[in-house]
Tab-separated table of C-alpha atoms in Angstrom:
chain	number	residue	atom	x	y	z
B	1	UNK	CA	-49.117	7.593	8.391
B	2	UNK	CA	-46.040	7.878	6.196
B	3	UNK	CA	-42.828	5.925	5.611
B	4	UNK	CA	-39.873	5.714	3.276
B	5	UNK	CA	-36.153	5.309	3.033
B	6	UNK	CA	-33.417	3.576	1.155
B	7	UNK	CA	-30.952	0.708	1.685
B	8	UNK	CA	-29.136	2.549	4.487
B	9	UNK	CA	-31.963	4.398	6.205
B	10	UNK	CA	-35.642	4.176	6.960
B	11	UNK	CA	-38.069	6.720	8.320
B	12	UNK	CA	-41.635	6.762	9.513
B	13	UNK	CA	-44.181	9.307	10.648
B	14	UNK	CA	-46.829	8.110	13.074
B	15	UNK	CA	-48.990	9.507	15.868
B	16	UNK	CA	-47.189	9.687	19.243
B	17	UNK	CA	-49.648	7.243	20.849
B	18	UNK	CA	-48.667	4.589	18.271
B	19	UNK	CA	-44.885	4.868	18.943
B	20	UNK	CA	-44.641	2.296	21.784
B	21	UNK	CA	-46.665	-0.390	19.927
B	22	UNK	CA	-44.699	0.325	16.748
B	23	UNK	CA	-41.348	-0.122	18.561
B	24	UNK	CA	-42.548	-3.383	20.183
B	25	UNK	CA	-43.714	-4.761	16.830
B	26	UNK	CA	-40.468	-3.714	15.142
B	27	UNK	CA	-38.385	-5.357	17.905
B	28	UNK	CA	-40.451	-8.545	17.672
B	29	UNK	CA	-39.909	-8.688	13.893
B	30	UNK	CA	-36.164	-8.161	14.223
B	31	UNK	CA	-35.855	-10.821	16.946
B	32	UNK	CA	-37.864	-13.295	14.847
B	33	UNK	CA	-35.868	-12.630	11.666
B	34	UNK	CA	-32.337	-12.639	13.110
B	35	UNK	CA	-30.417	-15.458	14.786
B	36	UNK	CA	-28.980	-14.678	18.262
B	37	UNK	CA	-25.451	-14.193	16.907
B	38	UNK	CA	-26.694	-11.088	15.067
B	39	UNK	CA	-26.858	-9.357	18.437
B	40	UNK	CA	-23.316	-10.192	19.510
B	41	UNK	CA	-20.926	-7.293	19.010
B	42	UNK	CA	-18.305	-8.100	16.430
B	43	UNK	CA	-15.400	-5.956	15.322
B	44	UNK	CA	-13.741	-6.788	12.021
B	45	UNK	CA	-10.118	-6.010	11.225
B	46	UNK	CA	-7.905	-6.384	8.182
B	47	UNK	CA	-4.646	-7.546	9.756
B	48	UNK	CA	-2.913	-7.991	13.070
B	49	UNK	CA	-0.235	-5.368	13.498
B	50	UNK	CA	2.759	-6.006	15.768
B	51	UNK	CA	3.738	-2.683	17.329
B	52	UNK	CA	7.331	-3.193	16.199
B	53	UNK	CA	6.028	-2.443	12.659
B	54	UNK	CA	3.721	0.444	13.587
B	55	UNK	CA	6.020	3.250	12.522
B	56	UNK	CA	5.556	6.543	10.723
B	57	UNK	CA	6.385	4.963	7.362
B	58	UNK	CA	3.584	2.396	7.685
B	59	UNK	CA	1.122	5.065	8.859
B	60	UNK	CA	1.997	7.186	5.813
B	61	UNK	CA	1.508	4.153	3.581
B	62	UNK	CA	-1.915	3.475	5.086
B	63	UNK	CA	-2.897	7.113	4.601
B	64	UNK	CA	-2.309	6.676	0.856
B	65	UNK	CA	-5.561	4.668	0.783
B	66	UNK	CA	-7.423	7.946	1.425
B	67	UNK	CA	-9.968	9.232	1.050
B	68	UNK	CA	-11.554	6.733	3.372
B	69	UNK	CA	-15.126	6.575	4.571
B	70	UNK	CA	-18.290	4.908	3.366
B	71	UNK	CA	-17.441	2.473	0.574
B	72	UNK	CA	-13.705	2.719	1.281
B	73	UNK	CA	-13.168	2.160	5.000
B	74	UNK	CA	-9.751	2.817	6.496
B	75	UNK	CA	-7.801	-0.410	7.091
B	76	UNK	CA	-8.459	-1.683	10.621
B	77	UNK	CA	-5.644	-3.277	12.591
B	78	UNK	CA	-5.683	-5.547	15.614
B	79	UNK	CA	-3.060	-4.711	18.212
B	80	UNK	CA	-3.092	-7.920	20.265
B	81	UNK	CA	-1.987	-8.388	23.839
B	82	UNK	CA	-0.784	-4.823	24.380
B	83	UNK	CA	-0.003	-3.071	27.648
B	84	UNK	CA	-2.368	-0.144	28.177
B	85	UNK	CA	-0.025	2.492	29.598
B	86	UNK	CA	-0.753	5.968	30.997
B	87	UNK	CA	-4.477	6.112	30.218
B	88	UNK	CA	-5.963	9.547	30.731
B	89	UNK	CA	-8.985	11.613	29.815
B	90	UNK	CA	-8.486	14.380	27.263
B	91	UNK	CA	-10.667	16.818	25.373
B	92	UNK	CA	-13.674	18.782	26.503
B	93	UNK	CA	-14.979	17.344	29.773
B	94	UNK	CA	-12.523	14.444	29.460
B	95	UNK	CA	-14.614	12.910	26.699
B	96	UNK	CA	-11.751	11.074	25.000
B	97	UNK	CA	-9.264	8.417	26.089
B	98	UNK	CA	-5.562	8.863	25.380
B	99	UNK	CA	-2.991	6.170	26.149
B	100	UNK	CA	0.082	4.371	24.922
B	101	UNK	CA	-0.084	0.759	23.750
B	102	UNK	CA	3.048	-1.296	24.333
B	103	UNK	CA	4.399	-4.659	23.205
B	104	UNK	CA	7.927	-6.046	23.233
B	105	UNK	CA	9.671	-4.150	20.448
B	106	UNK	CA	7.259	-1.254	20.070
B	107	UNK	CA	4.938	1.378	21.484
B	108	UNK	CA	2.187	3.380	19.841
B	109	UNK	CA	0.138	6.375	20.899
B	110	UNK	CA	-3.592	5.748	20.834
B	111	UNK	CA	-6.766	7.790	21.101
B	112	UNK	CA	-10.295	6.549	21.710
B	113	UNK	CA	-12.850	9.209	20.849
B	114	UNK	CA	-15.835	9.296	23.239
B	115	UNK	CA	-14.108	6.639	25.421
B	116	UNK	CA	-12.867	8.959	28.198
B	117	UNK	CA	-15.013	7.328	30.881
B	118	UNK	CA	-13.056	4.097	30.421
B	119	UNK	CA	-9.745	5.694	31.446
B	120	UNK	CA	-10.326	4.975	35.126
B	121	UNK	CA	-11.034	1.260	34.750
B	122	UNK	CA	-8.866	0.323	31.774
B	123	UNK	CA	-7.421	-3.191	32.112
B	124	UNK	CA	-3.650	-3.603	32.196
B	125	UNK	CA	-3.531	-5.633	28.969
B	126	UNK	CA	-5.884	-5.234	26.004
B	127	UNK	CA	-6.581	-6.222	22.441
B	128	UNK	CA	-7.362	-3.036	20.493
B	129	UNK	CA	-8.765	-2.559	17.002
B	130	UNK	CA	-8.376	0.733	15.221
B	131	UNK	CA	-7.131	2.765	12.296
B	132	UNK	CA	-3.484	3.778	11.951
B	133	UNK	CA	-2.751	7.376	11.027
B	134	UNK	CA	-0.278	10.200	11.517
B	135	UNK	CA	-1.008	12.571	14.373
B	136	UNK	CA	0.438	16.054	13.933
B	137	UNK	CA	0.506	18.192	17.080
B	138	UNK	CA	2.663	21.237	17.813
B	139	UNK	CA	5.028	20.454	14.965
B	140	UNK	CA	5.525	16.819	16.011
B	141	UNK	CA	4.471	13.923	13.765
B	142	UNK	CA	3.925	10.444	15.156
B	143	UNK	CA	1.948	7.331	14.240
B	144	UNK	CA	-1.262	6.912	16.218
B	145	UNK	CA	-4.027	4.322	16.521
B	146	UNK	CA	-7.565	5.639	16.549
B	147	UNK	CA	-9.206	2.984	18.704
B	148	UNK	CA	-12.577	1.671	17.554
B	149	UNK	CA	-12.867	-1.023	20.226
B	150	UNK	CA	-10.843	-2.863	22.824
B	151	UNK	CA	-11.255	-5.720	25.274
B	152	UNK	CA	-9.305	-7.082	28.214
B	153	UNK	CA	-6.916	-9.929	27.416
B	154	UNK	CA	-7.060	-13.130	29.436
B	155	UNK	CA	-4.226	-15.634	29.816
B	156	UNK	CA	-5.944	-18.011	27.370
B	157	UNK	CA	-6.279	-15.282	24.753
B	158	UNK	CA	-2.640	-14.326	25.247
B	159	UNK	CA	-1.483	-17.920	24.649
B	160	UNK	CA	-3.720	-18.247	21.574
B	161	UNK	CA	-2.428	-14.974	20.112
B	162	UNK	CA	1.172	-16.065	20.649
B	163	UNK	CA	0.459	-19.394	18.955
B	164	UNK	CA	-0.918	-17.708	15.808
B	165	UNK	CA	2.531	-16.334	14.840
B	166	UNK	CA	2.935	-13.020	13.113
B	167	UNK	CA	4.714	-14.249	9.970
B	168	UNK	CA	1.698	-14.119	7.656
B	169	UNK	CA	0.592	-10.735	8.982
B	170	UNK	CA	4.095	-9.260	8.607
B	171	UNK	CA	4.382	-10.602	5.050
B	172	UNK	CA	1.012	-9.043	4.169
B	173	UNK	CA	2.041	-5.651	5.525
B	174	UNK	CA	5.372	-5.797	3.715
B	175	UNK	CA	3.640	-6.664	0.432
B	176	UNK	CA	1.253	-3.764	0.943
B	177	UNK	CA	4.169	-1.403	1.572
B	178	UNK	CA	6.049	-2.689	-1.482
B	179	UNK	CA	3.001	-2.305	-3.729
B	180	UNK	CA	2.290	1.233	-2.619
B	181	UNK	CA	5.951	2.195	-2.898
B	182	UNK	CA	5.952	1.353	-6.618
B	183	UNK	CA	5.400	4.085	-9.117
B	184	UNK	CA	2.115	2.658	-10.393
B	185	UNK	CA	1.600	4.968	-13.334
B	186	UNK	CA	-0.209	3.881	-16.453
B	187	UNK	CA	1.196	5.643	-19.518
B	188	UNK	CA	-1.833	7.194	-21.133
B	189	UNK	CA	-1.217	8.096	-24.764
B	190	UNK	CA	-3.367	10.723	-26.370
């Protein structure tokens, strides 16, 4: 009976008895218009981050990109082939997942909001994608990864990740650090 919206949202008002046919028709249209790969979950990230580089200095550098959100998403990092250590539920009703990610040369605290149920069945080794930030708790500051997604790592994935070498990723992170460390001030004359 009524509809509207914009590029990021749509709304409709219809009689309750028309809801099921409407949802079927909408699903049919989406399935017809989109190739199957549209329905495969995909997580994008900006760079692979070896945990040896995931220190407080880098987290502070990343936070300088703030404010982040719609139109300026926080940089997303892939932590590949990491040990998932000490997973536990935290927060109200154990809603969140807290753990430590480990690789040779580094460890990093991590939190997965609304992922608490996965604490009991977390695989030993994971690839995790998330945003790096500084966690401040009881006067202690430490870098932390806010996990957006993770998956178990198989032997084949581990070998492929090792073969990709971190040199390019490390160079990119170092360039980013160097750029943000500069005093990028434009002298504005009145």
